CSV table of C-alpha atoms in Angstrom, one decimal:
chain,number,residue,atom,x,y,z
A,984,CYS,CA,14.7,-13.7,18.2
A,985,HIS,CA,11.1,-12.8,17.6
A,986,LEU,CA,10.6,-11.9,21.2
A,987,LEU,CA,13.5,-9.4,21.2
A,988,LEU,CA,11.8,-7.3,18.6
A,989,ASP,CA,8.0,-7.4,19.4
A,990,PHE,CA,5.7,-5.4,21.5
A,991,PHE,CA,6.3,-7.4,24.6
A,992,ALA,CA,9.9,-6.3,24.6
A,993,THR,CA,9.2,-2.7,23.8
A,994,GLY,CA,6.0,-2.2,25.6
A,995,PRO,CA,7.2,-1.9,29.1
A,996,TYR,CA,9.8,0.7,27.9
A,997,LEU,CA,7.2,2.7,26.1
A,998,GLY,CA,4.8,2.6,29.2
A,999,LEU,CA,7.4,3.3,31.9
A,1000,ARG,CA,9.8,5.7,30.1
A,1001,SER,CA,10.1,9.3,31.3
A,1002,ILE,CA,9.6,12.1,28.7
A,1003,GLU,CA,12.6,14.4,28.2
A,1004,ASN,CA,11.8,17.2,25.9
A,1005,SER,CA,14.9,19.1,26.3
A,1006,VAL,CA,17.6,17.0,24.8
A,1007,SER,CA,20.3,18.7,22.8
A,1008,ASP,CA,22.9,17.4,20.3
A,1009,SER,CA,25.6,17.6,22.9
A,1010,GLU,CA,23.6,15.4,25.2
A,1011,LYS,CA,23.1,12.4,22.9
A,1012,GLY,CA,24.3,8.9,24.0
A,1013,ARG,CA,27.1,6.9,22.5
A,1014,GLY,CA,25.1,5.0,19.9
A,1015,SER,CA,22.8,7.9,19.0
A,1016,PHE,CA,24.7,8.9,16.0
A,1017,LEU,CA,23.4,5.7,14.1
A,1018,PHE,CA,19.9,6.9,14.6
A,1019,GLU,CA,20.5,10.4,13.8
A,1020,SER,CA,22.2,9.6,10.5
A,1021,LYS,CA,20.1,10.1,7.3
A,1022,ILE,CA,22.1,7.1,5.9
A,1023,THR,CA,20.4,4.8,8.4
A,1024,GLY,CA,17.0,6.2,7.3
A,1025,LEU,CA,17.9,5.6,3.6
A,1026,LEU,CA,19.1,2.1,4.4
A,1027,LEU,CA,15.8,1.4,6.3
A,1028,LEU,CA,13.8,2.9,3.4
A,1029,GLY,CA,15.6,0.8,0.9
A,1030,PHE,CA,15.2,-2.4,2.9
A,1031,ALA,CA,11.5,-1.8,3.5
A,1032,SER,CA,11.1,-1.1,-0.3
A,1033,PHE,CA,12.9,-4.3,-1.2
A,1034,LEU,CA,10.6,-6.3,1.2
A,1035,THR,CA,7.5,-4.7,-0.3
A,1036,TYR,CA,8.8,-5.4,-3.8
A,1037,TYR,CA,9.6,-8.9,-2.9
A,1038,GLY,CA,6.2,-9.6,-1.3
A,1039,ILE,CA,4.3,-8.1,-4.2
A,1040,SER,CA,6.5,-9.6,-7.0
A,1041,ASN,CA,6.2,-13.2,-5.5
A,1042,SER,CA,2.4,-13.2,-5.3
A,1043,PHE,CA,2.8,-14.8,-8.9
A,1044,GLY,CA,0.8,-12.1,-10.5
A,1045,ASN,CA,-2.3,-12.8,-8.5
A,1046,PRO,CA,-2.5,-10.6,-5.4
A,1047,ILE,CA,-6.1,-11.9,-4.6
A,1048,SER,CA,-4.7,-15.4,-4.3
A,1049,ALA,CA,-1.9,-14.1,-2.0
A,1050,ILE,CA,-4.3,-12.3,0.2
A,1051,ASN,CA,-6.5,-15.4,0.5
A,1052,GLU,CA,-3.4,-17.6,1.3
A,1053,TYR,CA,-2.4,-15.0,4.0
A,1054,ILE,CA,-5.9,-15.2,5.6
A,1055,GLU,CA,-5.7,-18.9,5.7
A,1056,LEU,CA,-2.3,-18.7,7.2
A,1057,PHE,CA,-3.6,-16.2,9.7
A,1058,LYS,CA,-6.3,-18.4,10.8
A,1059,ASN,CA,-4.2,-21.6,11.0
A,1060,GLN,CA,-0.6,-20.6,11.9
A,1061,ARG,CA,0.1,-19.1,15.3
A,1062,LEU,CA,3.3,-17.4,14.2
A,1063,VAL,CA,1.6,-15.4,11.4
A,1064,HIS,CA,-1.4,-14.7,13.7
A,1065,VAL,CA,0.8,-13.3,16.5
A,1066,SER,CA,3.2,-11.6,14.3
A,1067,THR,CA,0.4,-9.7,12.5
A,1068,ILE,CA,-1.2,-8.5,15.7
A,1069,ASP,CA,2.3,-7.6,17.0
A,1070,PHE,CA,2.9,-5.6,13.9
A,1071,THR,CA,-0.4,-3.8,14.3
A,1072,ILE,CA,0.3,-2.9,17.9
A,1073,LEU,CA,3.8,-1.7,17.2
A,1074,SER,CA,2.6,0.5,14.4
A,1075,LEU,CA,0.1,2.0,16.7
A,1076,ALA,CA,2.5,2.4,19.6
A,1077,VAL,CA,5.0,4.4,17.6
A,1078,TRP,CA,2.8,7.4,17.5
A,1079,ASP,CA,3.6,8.7,21.0
A,1080,PRO,CA,7.4,8.6,20.9
A,1081,LEU,CA,7.2,10.0,17.4
A,1082,GLN,CA,5.1,12.9,18.6
A,1083,GLU,CA,7.4,13.5,21.5
A,1084,ASP,CA,10.5,13.5,19.2
A,1085,MET,CA,8.7,15.8,16.8
A,1086,ALA,CA,8.0,18.3,19.6
A,1087,ARG,CA,11.6,18.1,20.7
A,1088,ARG,CA,12.9,18.8,17.3
A,1089,CYS,CA,10.3,21.2,15.7
A,1090,GLU,CA,10.3,23.9,18.4
A,1091,GLY,CA,7.3,22.3,20.3
A,1092,LYS,CA,5.2,21.8,17.2
A,1093,THR,CA,3.8,18.3,16.6
A,1094,THR,CA,3.7,18.8,12.8
A,1095,LEU,CA,6.6,18.4,10.4
A,1096,ASN,CA,6.2,20.0,7.0
A,1097,GLY,CA,2.4,20.2,7.8
A,1098,ILE,CA,2.2,16.4,8.5
A,1099,PRO,CA,1.1,15.6,12.0
A,1100,ALA,CA,2.8,12.9,14.1
A,1101,TRP,CA,-0.2,10.5,13.6
A,1102,GLY,CA,0.1,11.0,9.9
A,1103,PHE,CA,3.6,9.5,9.9
A,1104,ALA,CA,2.5,6.9,12.4
A,1105,SER,CA,-0.5,5.7,10.3
A,1106,ILE,CA,1.6,4.5,7.5
A,1107,PRO,CA,3.2,1.3,8.8
A,1108,ILE,CA,7.1,1.1,8.4
A,1109,PHE,CA,7.2,3.7,5.6
A,1110,GLY,CA,5.8,6.6,7.7
A,1111,PRO,CA,8.3,6.4,10.5
A,1112,VAL,CA,11.1,5.9,8.1
A,1113,LEU,CA,10.1,9.0,6.1
A,1114,TYR,CA,10.0,10.9,9.4
A,1115,LEU,CA,13.6,9.7,10.1
A,1116,LEU,CA,14.5,11.1,6.7
A,1117,LEU,CA,12.7,14.4,6.9
A,1118,ARG,CA,13.2,15.3,10.6
A,1119,PRO,CA,15.5,18.2,11.6
A,1120,SER,CA,18.6,17.6,13.6
A,1121,LEU,CA,18.5,18.1,17.5
A,1122,PRO,CA,19.2,21.6,18.6
A,1123,LEU,CA,22.9,22.1,19.5
A,1124,SER,CA,22.1,23.2,23.0
A,1125,VAL,CA,19.0,23.6,25.1
A,1126,GLU,CA,18.2,25.9,27.9
A,1127,LYS,CA,17.1,24.1,31.1
């Protein structure tokens, strides 16, 4: 399951995809409505918040101890090591598609409410989720 979600699965797509800046609401694919929905963004924000709360609240009141335990696991457990590196790479790799989507939706600008694409991408998980919640809809039609 881990291999289906990591950079080794999405990296080739990100590297080989063709950029299409003129996509309109009428040209979306069949499953696109799920990713366009603000409800999906809210669900992702809720789930990310829950996981963050769970991780912080289960450090038994001692975050320094939890960080030291994580460092020990990072050094000794391959899954923790690879997952952490993969998470970091995915967090960095989201910048380019996010900037492309921002240009498509914001009339060629690469800022949304004054926040550049790299600003959203620099906050792992929460930045892209906030972008999903704040981004405008696709234009209804695009001149080609």
